[in-house]
Amino acid sequence: MLLVLWPAWAQQTTLTVLTHDSWSLDKNLVARFEQENGIRVRFLKGGDAGEMLNKAILSKGAPIADVIYGFDNTLLSRALQADILQPYRSPELPNLRPELIIDQTFRATPVDFGYVALNYDRDFFKGKPLPQRFADLTQPEFAGLLVVQNPATSSPGLAFLLATVAAFGEDGYLDFWENLRKNGVRVVSGWSEAYYTHFTRAGGDRPLVVSYSTSPAAELYYSEAKPKPTEPPTANLFLPRSSFFQVEYVGILKGTRNLRAAQRFVDWLVSKPAQESIPTQMWVYPARRDARLPEVFRFAQVPPEPARLTPQQIANNRERWIREWTQVVVQGQTAQAVKARR
Amino acid sequence: MAKAYWLALPVLVFLALALLYPLGRIVALGLGEGFAPTLADPYYRSRLVWSLAYGLGSSLLCALVALPLAYAFRYRFPGRDFWLAFSVVPFVLPTLVVAMGFLSLVGPRGLLGVNLYGTPWILFWASLLYNLGLVLRPLVALLPKLSTPMQAARTLGASPLRAYLRVGIPLLAPALLSSGSLVFLFSFTSFGVPLLLGGAGWATLEVATYQALAQRLAFPEASALVLMQLGVTGAVLWLYLRLQAGWVVGLEGAEAPRPLTRGRALLLSTGVSGFFLLLYSPLLALVWRALERPGAWLSVWHNPDFTPGLLALQNTLVFAAMALLGVLPVGLLYAYAVWRGARWLDGLGLLPLMVSPVALGLGYLLVYPGLRGSIWLLIGAYILLSYPLLTRTLLPALQGLPRGVLEAARVLGAPPWRRFIRVEWPLVRPSTIAGLALALAALLGEFGATLTLQRPEWATLSLAIYERLGRPGATPFYEAVVLAVVLMVLCTVLLLGLQKSTWDR
């Protein structure tokens, strides 16, 4: 039996795809892709998006994978600078939303997008006022309500820090964070910890959390209550410029020995069936214009005024912003002192 | 002596390839530039001081609590075997899950109404919860053997105090130092607990290394931190080896737990159980949560949205069993070689416990770029991470072997292999099983290496938990809690089984 099957196995190409920890796609779809193309696909999880990209950069030249998926626009410039990606113009490109195609060298193909946004616990705020402006978060009436992620260890944390830079500017963002610190903001290391231990929905004491604009929809999708509620227990708090626009990319790693298979995989990832399975698997929006959204995405609204920074701005300042943030929020220095040392 | 090195050779080759070479590359990359600034940075210095305080405080705390407990465990009382087996269970639980238990008990809105989040007290409690078993189990195995020499001292006219100070303490010292050094290493280099429970202010060196290396690829800072860490662990080991050398005393015979009258047994049982219930109350809070949603107990096994619980359970058991097959020869060979004279090997054998897994993982990528998800790599990492636990438990037992019996065997003409099978093995078997149990416990809950080296179809229980905790919503949350409780029960049952086989010889 094995001997009969052996030649078929040996002919098959194995494609390795490096992804971040949140990777998830319909297993049946992947199986069909494998069958139709005679390619075996192996997914290698490389940690959080930043860690994953660092691993790809470290193994430059002799890559640990053929394809890398999941680096976003906060990391795009680092990937391009490190020169680990190979250009590829997918025939599917015209079907993708043009505003997502930021890289004009076609080394990174957009797969999905989403927004890092503030979520609130609806029960907690029943009959209480919500903050109206971003700066309201530093007011005494909202003291001790917010939990955020450390931008040094978490990608939503970094995205939220970038939103504050975009909203308050170089001069104002550190003052905002200093006030936030004085107002009792809690900093934790990652998204799961913030959401599952400190957010009031899971038994914590913070009704405001940095999460994603799709989280309320996911709450409803995974709700266990019977009958299923018609509205999610959480909602987005879209303060102007408090949410951050994130695009996730796929790229072919330089040095791959399976170029053809890698290209087919990229095409498939932005094909209609794969794109339509993305929303309820990874809770982001498909990059394809004609992909239908599931019903539950009614609750995953698009923020009216998201903050945006160019990859170049991010590349030039990311390290410094994180360092200054650490000095003010973690080590408790004053914004003034930190700015004076610039 | 020369023979000892031959015995250790395979292990040394394994260590060099799996540990020294990749780690060396990381340190080499950072040497030179930026090294001094990192050492001078007050932030990093404060990390070092706190890590030291945490390591020392934890081992002292564990020893202080374990000693009186071990005396209680000399007696037979209801629940004795259960608590002894359970004491190493927390060791394997994913930190995120334990953190959830802690926070629901003593977090900002905890059941107890005290908020310990972000204080060092919650970290020391967590350390005791995680590490008590590491000190307690070897002590319990050793204490019954103490009574004969103690009685001898008393017969010769020593007062109880004097007998204890002159005979008891020196006999206990190797085990206390040995397990205490393990606790120190685990706390000093700990990652998950300070990251999740300490808030930003109580980061250890390991957390700082992770932030420098995994997030920013800052090699100069990271290698300075790695070297700082190695410097401390190396110094502690050297001290420990020096101290231990003068303390080896032969112990003969063993004793089953002593019987007690019914009333006293119940009294002891109440006291010990009360203490453990208090210590483990964060885990009870977790069980409480898991029972809140009975639906999750059904959906978790076949949920198509995530790794089905059944597959995860199966993988966990298969991988742990495969790794144990490697841990046994490697750990045994190593302990034997050290005992036979290669003392400096002892420190080297502990290296896997004292290096930063983050640094190691990145080192693998640097030196073995072709390294892709292969099951043997995963098993290799498992062996590397858990064999020191077997060696540690086995060594005090080997060093305590009665010389007379061994010499008698030699004089009577038994060849070495025969001496091993007929004389040494039966004497060290209980410690071997205890060590294997510890290694097994570490394997069942292993998380870091599994995450980096895994493929989706290999997801283990700890990964299935982690995967669910990455999505918002009630179903994933409660399923994660259920899987954590399953992991806890699984470890308890397996360890209880091994424990039984140790006592029912």
PDB file of N, CA, C and O in Angstrom, chain A residues 16 21-22 24 42-43 45 51 54-55 58 62 64 152-153 186 188 191-193 195-197 202 204-205 219 222 224 281 319 330-331, chain B residues 43 100 103 108-109 117 196 200 210-211 214-217 289 293 362 365 369 372 451-452 454-456 466 469-473 475-477:
ATOM      1  N   THR A  16       5.688  25.727   2.732  1.00  0.00           N
ATOM      2  CA  THR A  16       5.636  26.128   4.137  1.00  0.00           C
ATOM      3  C   THR A  16       5.224  27.589   4.235  1.00  0.00           C
ATOM      4  O   THR A  16       5.820  28.439   3.580  1.00  0.00           O
ATOM      5  N   ASP A  21       0.280  33.886  15.282  1.00  0.00           N
ATOM      6  CA  ASP A  21      -0.484  32.946  16.114  1.00  0.00           C
ATOM      7  C   ASP A  21      -1.975  32.983  15.860  1.00  0.00           C
ATOM      8  O   ASP A  21      -2.677  32.025  16.155  1.00  0.00           O
ATOM      9  N   SER A  22      -2.501  34.104  15.342  1.00  0.00           N
ATOM     10  CA  SER A  22      -3.949  34.201  15.173  1.00  0.00           C
ATOM     11  C   SER A  22      -4.421  33.587  13.857  1.00  0.00           C
ATOM     12  O   SER A  22      -5.588  33.692  13.520  1.00  0.00           O
ATOM     13  N   SER A  24      -5.927  31.334  11.123  1.00  0.00           N
ATOM     14  CA  SER A  24      -6.945  30.298  11.122  1.00  0.00           C
ATOM     15  C   SER A  24      -7.698  30.365   9.803  1.00  0.00           C
ATOM     16  O   SER A  24      -8.102  31.436   9.375  1.00  0.00           O
ATOM     17  N   ARG A  42       1.986  23.504   4.655  1.00  0.00           N
ATOM     18  CA  ARG A  42       2.258  23.411   6.095  1.00  0.00           C
ATOM     19  C   ARG A  42       2.317  24.805   6.676  1.00  0.00           C
ATOM     20  O   ARG A  42       2.968  25.673   6.114  1.00  0.00           O
ATOM     21  N   PHE A  43       1.598  25.015   7.756  1.00  0.00           N
ATOM     22  CA  PHE A  43       1.608  26.328   8.391  1.00  0.00           C
ATOM     23  C   PHE A  43       2.529  26.290   9.597  1.00  0.00           C
ATOM     24  O   PHE A  43       2.474  25.380  10.411  1.00  0.00           O
ATOM     25  N   LYS A  45       3.607  28.483  12.828  1.00  0.00           N
ATOM     26  CA  LYS A  45       3.247  29.683  13.589  1.00  0.00           C
ATOM     27  C   LYS A  45       4.491  30.290  14.224  1.00  0.00           C
ATOM     28  O   LYS A  45       5.261  29.601  14.859  1.00  0.00           O
ATOM     29  N   GLU A  51       7.137  39.253  16.053  1.00  0.00           N
ATOM     30  CA  GLU A  51       8.084  38.161  16.268  1.00  0.00           C
ATOM     31  C   GLU A  51       8.240  37.325  15.014  1.00  0.00           C
ATOM     32  O   GLU A  51       9.335  36.913  14.637  1.00  0.00           O
ATOM     33  N   ASN A  54      10.356  39.023  12.508  1.00  0.00           N
ATOM     34  CA  ASN A  54      11.755  38.965  12.920  1.00  0.00           C
ATOM     35  C   ASN A  54      12.373  37.618  12.600  1.00  0.00           C
ATOM     36  O   ASN A  54      13.540  37.529  12.227  1.00  0.00           O
ATOM     37  N   LYS A  55      11.585  36.557  12.752  1.00  0.00           N
ATOM     38  CA  LYS A  55      12.117  35.233  12.443  1.00  0.00           C
ATOM     39  C   LYS A  55      12.420  35.114  10.958  1.00  0.00           C
ATOM     40  O   LYS A  55      13.426  34.510  10.572  1.00  0.00           O
ATOM     41  N   LEU A  58      15.599  37.029  10.295  1.00  0.00           N
ATOM     42  CA  LEU A  58      16.779  36.308  10.779  1.00  0.00           C
ATOM     43  C   LEU A  58      17.212  35.223   9.821  1.00  0.00           C
ATOM     44  O   LEU A  58      18.393  34.947   9.677  1.00  0.00           O
ATOM     45  N   ALA A  62      18.222  31.797   3.596  1.00  0.00           N
ATOM     46  CA  ALA A  62      17.842  30.389   3.682  1.00  0.00           C
ATOM     47  C   ALA A  62      16.544  30.330   4.470  1.00  0.00           C
ATOM     48  O   ALA A  62      16.514  29.913   5.615  1.00  0.00           O
ATOM     49  N   ILE A  64      13.020  29.951   6.432  1.00  0.00           N
ATOM     50  CA  ILE A  64      12.391  28.820   7.096  1.00  0.00           C
ATOM     51  C   ILE A  64      11.039  28.524   6.464  1.00  0.00           C
ATOM     52  O   ILE A  64      10.398  27.556   6.821  1.00  0.00           O
ATOM     53  N   ALA A 152       5.185  47.540  23.358  1.00  0.00           N
ATOM     54  CA  ALA A 152       6.452  46.835  23.138  1.00  0.00           C
ATOM     55  C   ALA A 152       6.227  45.341  22.968  1.00  0.00           C
ATOM     56  O   ALA A 152       7.079  44.639  22.440  1.00  0.00           O
ATOM     57  N   THR A 153       5.102  44.822  23.442  1.00  0.00           N
ATOM     58  CA  THR A 153       4.899  43.375  23.386  1.00  0.00           C
ATOM     59  C   THR A 153       3.645  42.970  22.627  1.00  0.00           C
ATOM     60  O   THR A 153       3.369  41.778  22.517  1.00  0.00           O
ATOM     61  N   ARG A 186      -4.535  50.952  32.945  1.00  0.00           N
ATOM     62  CA  ARG A 186      -3.764  49.737  33.286  1.00  0.00           C
ATOM     63  C   ARG A 186      -3.116  49.213  32.015  1.00  0.00           C
ATOM     64  O   ARG A 186      -3.752  49.117  30.976  1.00  0.00           O
ATOM     65  N   VAL A 188      -1.186  46.059  30.262  1.00  0.00           N
ATOM     66  CA  VAL A 188      -0.893  44.629  30.375  1.00  0.00           C
ATOM     67  C   VAL A 188      -0.128  44.194  29.127  1.00  0.00           C
ATOM     68  O   VAL A 188       0.016  44.961  28.190  1.00  0.00           O
ATOM     69  N   TRP A 191      -3.111  41.013  24.233  1.00  0.00           N
ATOM     70  CA  TRP A 191      -4.543  41.147  24.019  1.00  0.00           C
ATOM     71  C   TRP A 191      -5.344  40.189  24.898  1.00  0.00           C
ATOM     72  O   TRP A 191      -6.315  40.595  25.547  1.00  0.00           O
ATOM     73  N   SER A 192      -4.962  38.898  24.936  1.00  0.00           N
ATOM     74  CA  SER A 192      -5.747  37.910  25.692  1.00  0.00           C
ATOM     75  C   SER A 192      -5.857  38.319  27.140  1.00  0.00           C
ATOM     76  O   SER A 192      -6.901  38.186  27.771  1.00  0.00           O
ATOM     77  N   GLU A 193      -4.720  38.787  27.680  1.00  0.00           N
ATOM     78  CA  GLU A 193      -4.719  39.152  29.088  1.00  0.00           C
ATOM     79  C   GLU A 193      -5.641  40.340  29.328  1.00  0.00           C
ATOM     80  O   GLU A 193      -6.416  40.351  30.290  1.00  0.00           O
ATOM     81  N   TYR A 195      -8.211  41.296  27.519  1.00  0.00           N
ATOM     82  CA  TYR A 195      -9.613  40.990  27.250  1.00  0.00           C
ATOM     83  C   TYR A 195     -10.179  39.982  28.234  1.00  0.00           C
ATOM     84  O   TYR A 195     -11.302  40.124  28.691  1.00  0.00           O
ATOM     85  N   TYR A 196      -9.409  38.966  28.573  1.00  0.00           N
ATOM     86  CA  TYR A 196      -9.958  37.877  29.381  1.00  0.00           C
ATOM     87  C   TYR A 196      -9.726  37.997  30.872  1.00  0.00           C
ATOM     88  O   TYR A 196     -10.298  37.236  31.642  1.00  0.00           O
ATOM     89  N   THR A 197      -8.852  38.897  31.307  1.00  0.00           N
ATOM     90  CA  THR A 197      -8.699  39.000  32.757  1.00  0.00           C
ATOM     91  C   THR A 197      -9.043  40.392  33.292  1.00  0.00           C
ATOM     92  O   THR A 197      -9.391  40.519  34.442  1.00  0.00           O
ATOM     93  N   ALA A 202     -15.273  39.569  31.151  1.00  0.00           N
ATOM     94  CA  ALA A 202     -14.736  38.288  31.598  1.00  0.00           C
ATOM     95  C   ALA A 202     -14.454  38.303  33.091  1.00  0.00           C
ATOM     96  O   ALA A 202     -13.704  37.480  33.594  1.00  0.00           O
ATOM     97  N   GLY A 204     -13.240  41.038  34.914  1.00  0.00           N
ATOM     98  CA  GLY A 204     -12.268  42.021  35.367  1.00  0.00           C
ATOM     99  C   GLY A 204     -12.940  43.288  35.863  1.00  0.00           C
ATOM    100  O   GLY A 204     -14.147  43.305  36.124  1.00  0.00           O
ATOM    101  N   ASP A 205     -12.175  44.367  35.996  1.00  0.00           N
ATOM    102  CA  ASP A 205     -12.745  45.604  36.537  1.00  0.00           C
ATOM    103  C   ASP A 205     -12.649  46.758  35.552  1.00  0.00           C
ATOM    104  O   ASP A 205     -12.820  47.906  35.931  1.00  0.00           O
ATOM    105  N   GLU A 219     -18.202  38.364  19.612  1.00  0.00           N
ATOM    106  CA  GLU A 219     -18.898  38.087  20.864  1.00  0.00           C
ATOM    107  C   GLU A 219     -20.259  37.464  20.594  1.00  0.00           C
ATOM    108  O   GLU A 219     -20.669  36.502  21.260  1.00  0.00           O
ATOM    109  N   TYR A 222     -19.926  33.829  18.965  1.00  0.00           N
ATOM    110  CA  TYR A 222     -19.536  32.785  19.910  1.00  0.00           C
ATOM    111  C   TYR A 222     -20.373  32.798  21.179  1.00  0.00           C
ATOM    112  O   TYR A 222     -20.019  32.194  22.169  1.00  0.00           O
ATOM    113  N   GLU A 224     -22.986  31.985  23.992  1.00  0.00           N
ATOM    114  CA  GLU A 224     -23.524  30.695  24.410  1.00  0.00           C
ATOM    115  C   GLU A 224     -24.929  30.833  24.969  1.00  0.00           C
ATOM    116  O   GLU A 224     -25.570  29.848  25.304  1.00  0.00           O
ATOM    117  N   GLN A 281     -13.172  33.491  10.520  1.00  0.00           N
ATOM    118  CA  GLN A 281     -12.042  32.703  11.010  1.00  0.00           C
ATOM    119  C   GLN A 281     -11.049  33.600  11.737  1.00  0.00           C
ATOM    120  O   GLN A 281     -10.587  33.273  12.820  1.00  0.00           O
ATOM    121  N   GLU A 319      10.451  52.857  16.896  1.00  0.00           N
ATOM    122  CA  GLU A 319      11.294  52.522  18.047  1.00  0.00           C
ATOM    123  C   GLU A 319      11.292  53.643  19.092  1.00  0.00           C
ATOM    124  O   GLU A 319      11.201  53.382  20.292  1.00  0.00           O
ATOM    125  N   VAL A 330       5.513  53.371  31.800  1.00  0.00           N
ATOM    126  CA  VAL A 330       5.997  52.290  32.668  1.00  0.00           C
ATOM    127  C   VAL A 330       6.931  52.821  33.745  1.00  0.00           C
ATOM    128  O   VAL A 330       6.803  52.493  34.918  1.00  0.00           O
ATOM    129  N   GLN A 331       7.898  53.663  33.318  1.00  0.00           N
ATOM    130  CA  GLN A 331       8.880  54.109  34.304  1.00  0.00           C
ATOM    131  C   GLN A 331       8.440  55.376  35.022  1.00  0.00           C
ATOM    132  O   GLN A 331       9.119  55.826  35.940  1.00  0.00           O
TER     133      GLN A 331
ATOM    134  N   TYR B  43      17.558  50.942  34.351  1.00  0.00           N
ATOM    135  CA  TYR B  43      16.372  50.106  34.198  1.00  0.00           C
ATOM    136  C   TYR B  43      16.772  48.636  34.204  1.00  0.00           C
ATOM    137  O   TYR B  43      16.207  47.819  34.939  1.00  0.00           O
ATOM    138  N   MET B 100      -5.488  33.676  35.188  1.00  0.00           N
ATOM    139  CA  MET B 100      -6.927  33.901  35.220  1.00  0.00           C
ATOM    140  C   MET B 100      -7.498  33.494  36.571  1.00  0.00           C
ATOM    141  O   MET B 100      -8.362  34.178  37.130  1.00  0.00           O
ATOM    142  N   LEU B 103      -6.462  36.100  39.219  1.00  0.00           N
ATOM    143  CA  LEU B 103      -7.160  37.380  39.121  1.00  0.00           C
ATOM    144  C   LEU B 103      -8.623  37.252  39.515  1.00  0.00           C
ATOM    145  O   LEU B 103      -9.198  38.186  40.061  1.00  0.00           O
ATOM    146  N   PRO B 108      -8.476  42.668  40.723  1.00  0.00           N
ATOM    147  CA  PRO B 108      -9.176  43.920  41.014  1.00  0.00           C
ATOM    148  C   PRO B 108     -10.630  43.717  41.454  1.00  0.00           C
ATOM    149  O   PRO B 108     -11.139  44.476  42.255  1.00  0.00           O
ATOM    150  N   ARG B 109     -11.308  42.705  40.890  1.00  0.00           N
ATOM    151  CA  ARG B 109     -12.682  42.460  41.317  1.00  0.00           C
ATOM    152  C   ARG B 109     -12.798  41.049  41.858  1.00  0.00           C
ATOM    153  O   ARG B 109     -13.783  40.361  41.663  1.00  0.00           O
ATOM    154  N   TYR B 117      -3.145  42.431  42.393  1.00  0.00           N
ATOM    155  CA  TYR B 117      -2.566  42.554  41.052  1.00  0.00           C
ATOM    156  C   TYR B 117      -1.472  43.616  41.028  1.00  0.00           C
ATOM    157  O   TYR B 117      -1.631  44.693  41.588  1.00  0.00           O
ATOM    158  N   LEU B 196       2.437  38.310  33.244  1.00  0.00           N
ATOM    159  CA  LEU B 196       0.986  38.373  33.288  1.00  0.00           C
ATOM    160  C   LEU B 196       0.436  38.914  34.606  1.00  0.00           C
ATOM    161  O   LEU B 196      -0.612  39.528  34.628  1.00  0.00           O
ATOM    162  N   ALA B 200       3.626  46.088  34.778  1.00  0.00           N
ATOM    163  CA  ALA B 200       4.848  46.518  34.118  1.00  0.00           C
ATOM    164  C   ALA B 200       6.031  46.654  35.080  1.00  0.00           C
ATOM    165  O   ALA B 200       7.176  46.584  34.674  1.00  0.00           O
ATOM    166  N   TYR B 210      13.118  39.040  26.423  1.00  0.00           N
ATOM    167  CA  TYR B 210      12.080  38.776  25.434  1.00  0.00           C
ATOM    168  C   TYR B 210      11.724  40.061  24.687  1.00  0.00           C
ATOM    169  O   TYR B 210      11.634  40.076  23.463  1.00  0.00           O
ATOM    170  N   GLN B 211      11.552  41.144  25.451  1.00  0.00           N
ATOM    171  CA  GLN B 211      11.161  42.393  24.804  1.00  0.00           C
ATOM    172  C   GLN B 211      12.249  42.904  23.873  1.00  0.00           C
ATOM    173  O   GLN B 211      11.970  43.433  22.803  1.00  0.00           O
ATOM    174  N   ALA B 214      12.768  39.292  20.905  1.00  0.00           N
ATOM    175  CA  ALA B 214      11.681  38.835  20.044  1.00  0.00           C
ATOM    176  C   ALA B 214      10.994  39.997  19.358  1.00  0.00           C
ATOM    177  O   ALA B 214      10.593  39.905  18.210  1.00  0.00           O
ATOM    178  N   GLN B 215      10.870  41.127  20.074  1.00  0.00           N
ATOM    179  CA  GLN B 215      10.120  42.219  19.492  1.00  0.00           C
ATOM    180  C   GLN B 215      10.980  43.159  18.658  1.00  0.00           C
ATOM    181  O   GLN B 215      10.513  43.721  17.687  1.00  0.00           O
ATOM    182  N   ARG B 216      12.230  43.377  19.095  1.00  0.00           N
ATOM    183  CA  ARG B 216      13.010  44.428  18.439  1.00  0.00           C
ATOM    184  C   ARG B 216      14.284  43.927  17.780  1.00  0.00           C
ATOM    185  O   ARG B 216      15.001  44.699  17.162  1.00  0.00           O
ATOM    186  N   LEU B 217      14.612  42.635  17.949  1.00  0.00           N
ATOM    187  CA  LEU B 217      15.871  42.093  17.429  1.00  0.00           C
ATOM    188  C   LEU B 217      17.070  42.931  17.876  1.00  0.00           C
ATOM    189  O   LEU B 217      18.006  43.145  17.109  1.00  0.00           O
ATOM    190  N   ARG B 289     -15.117  28.435  37.674  1.00  0.00           N
ATOM    191  CA  ARG B 289     -15.465  29.063  36.399  1.00  0.00           C
ATOM    192  C   ARG B 289     -15.857  28.024  35.361  1.00  0.00           C
ATOM    193  O   ARG B 289     -16.787  28.230  34.593  1.00  0.00           O
ATOM    194  N   ARG B 293     -20.430  27.117  32.970  1.00  0.00           N
ATOM    195  CA  ARG B 293     -21.071  26.871  31.680  1.00  0.00           C
ATOM    196  C   ARG B 293     -20.947  25.402  31.304  1.00  0.00           C
ATOM    197  O   ARG B 293     -19.971  25.001  30.659  1.00  0.00           O
ATOM    198  N   LEU B 362      15.449  31.765  18.862  1.00  0.00           N
ATOM    199  CA  LEU B 362      16.004  32.580  17.788  1.00  0.00           C
ATOM    200  C   LEU B 362      17.360  32.035  17.343  1.00  0.00           C
ATOM    201  O   LEU B 362      17.696  32.073  16.160  1.00  0.00           O
ATOM    202  N   LEU B 365      17.000  29.401  14.756  1.00  0.00           N
ATOM    203  CA  LEU B 365      16.752  29.925  13.417  1.00  0.00           C
ATOM    204  C   LEU B 365      18.043  30.421  12.771  1.00  0.00           C
ATOM    205  O   LEU B 365      18.249  30.299  11.573  1.00  0.00           O
ATOM    206  N   PRO B 369      18.881  27.262   9.729  1.00  0.00           N
ATOM    207  CA  PRO B 369      17.785  27.904   8.999  1.00  0.00           C
ATOM    208  C   PRO B 369      16.905  26.887   8.281  1.00  0.00           C
ATOM    209  O   PRO B 369      15.727  27.134   8.036  1.00  0.00           O
ATOM    210  N   ARG B 372      12.643  23.240   9.812  1.00  0.00           N
ATOM    211  CA  ARG B 372      11.214  23.496   9.667  1.00  0.00           C
ATOM    212  C   ARG B 372      10.476  22.510  10.546  1.00  0.00           C
ATOM    213  O   ARG B 372      11.071  21.606  11.091  1.00  0.00           O
ATOM    214  N   LEU B 451       4.847  25.986  20.744  1.00  0.00           N
ATOM    215  CA  LEU B 451       4.272  27.039  19.915  1.00  0.00           C
ATOM    216  C   LEU B 451       5.196  27.381  18.748  1.00  0.00           C
ATOM    217  O   LEU B 451       4.758  27.542  17.617  1.00  0.00           O
ATOM    218  N   THR B 452       6.509  27.464  19.026  1.00  0.00           N
ATOM    219  CA  THR B 452       7.435  27.850  17.964  1.00  0.00           C
ATOM    220  C   THR B 452       7.643  26.737  16.955  1.00  0.00           C
ATOM    221  O   THR B 452       7.877  26.997  15.789  1.00  0.00           O
ATOM    222  N   GLN B 454       5.634  24.073  16.275  1.00  0.00           N
ATOM    223  CA  GLN B 454       4.497  23.222  15.959  1.00  0.00           C
ATOM    224  C   GLN B 454       3.986  23.349  14.533  1.00  0.00           C
ATOM    225  O   GLN B 454       4.302  24.263  13.806  1.00  0.00           O
ATOM    226  N   ARG B 455       3.148  22.398  14.172  1.00  0.00           N
ATOM    227  CA  ARG B 455       2.304  22.516  13.001  1.00  0.00           C
ATOM    228  C   ARG B 455       0.876  22.352  13.515  1.00  0.00           C
ATOM    229  O   ARG B 455       0.662  21.717  14.540  1.00  0.00           O
ATOM    230  N   PRO B 456      -0.098  22.948  12.802  1.00  0.00           N
ATOM    231  CA  PRO B 456      -1.454  22.957  13.350  1.00  0.00           C
ATOM    232  C   PRO B 456      -1.964  21.569  13.743  1.00  0.00           C
ATOM    233  O   PRO B 456      -2.617  21.415  14.762  1.00  0.00           O
ATOM    234  N   TYR B 466      -4.458  28.208  24.318  1.00  0.00           N
ATOM    235  CA  TYR B 466      -3.931  29.485  23.850  1.00  0.00           C
ATOM    236  C   TYR B 466      -4.703  29.984  22.637  1.00  0.00           C
ATOM    237  O   TYR B 466      -5.032  31.159  22.528  1.00  0.00           O
ATOM    238  N   LEU B 469      -7.966  31.419  23.636  1.00  0.00           N
ATOM    239  CA  LEU B 469      -7.843  32.693  24.345  1.00  0.00           C
ATOM    240  C   LEU B 469      -7.458  33.826  23.404  1.00  0.00           C
ATOM    241  O   LEU B 469      -7.322  34.964  23.821  1.00  0.00           O
ATOM    242  N   GLY B 470      -7.291  33.512  22.126  1.00  0.00           N
ATOM    243  CA  GLY B 470      -6.963  34.556  21.163  1.00  0.00           C
ATOM    244  C   GLY B 470      -8.187  35.126  20.463  1.00  0.00           C
ATOM    245  O   GLY B 470      -8.063  35.949  19.581  1.00  0.00           O
ATOM    246  N   ARG B 471      -9.399  34.662  20.811  1.00  0.00           N
ATOM    247  CA  ARG B 471     -10.630  35.166  20.173  1.00  0.00           C
ATOM    248  C   ARG B 471     -11.588  35.682  21.236  1.00  0.00           C
ATOM    249  O   ARG B 471     -11.728  35.061  22.282  1.00  0.00           O
ATOM    250  N   PRO B 472     -12.259  36.793  20.941  1.00  0.00           N
ATOM    251  CA  PRO B 472     -13.249  37.260  21.909  1.00  0.00           C
ATOM    252  C   PRO B 472     -14.498  36.388  21.878  1.00  0.00           C
ATOM    253  O   PRO B 472     -14.788  35.763  20.860  1.00  0.00           O
ATOM    254  N   GLY B 473     -15.222  36.349  22.983  1.00  0.00           N
ATOM    255  CA  GLY B 473     -16.491  35.625  22.995  1.00  0.00           C
ATOM    256  C   GLY B 473     -16.563  34.593  24.097  1.00  0.00           C
ATOM    257  O   GLY B 473     -15.546  34.131  24.621  1.00  0.00           O
ATOM    258  N   THR B 475     -17.881  31.381  24.097  1.00  0.00           N
ATOM    259  CA  THR B 475     -17.533  29.994  23.797  1.00  0.00           C
ATOM    260  C   THR B 475     -16.028  29.742  23.903  1.00  0.00           C
ATOM    261  O   THR B 475     -15.610  28.846  24.637  1.00  0.00           O
ATOM    262  N   PRO B 476     -15.189  30.507  23.191  1.00  0.00           N
ATOM    263  CA  PRO B 476     -13.759  30.245  23.298  1.00  0.00           C
ATOM    264  C   PRO B 476     -13.260  30.364  24.734  1.00  0.00           C
ATOM    265  O   PRO B 476     -12.450  29.544  25.181  1.00  0.00           O
ATOM    266  N   PHE B 477     -13.745  31.367  25.450  1.00  0.00           N
ATOM    267  CA  PHE B 477     -13.265  31.575  26.821  1.00  0.00           C
ATOM    268  C   PHE B 477     -13.559  30.375  27.713  1.00  0.00           C
ATOM    269  O   PHE B 477     -12.673  29.815  28.351  1.00  0.00           O
TER     270      PHE B 477
END
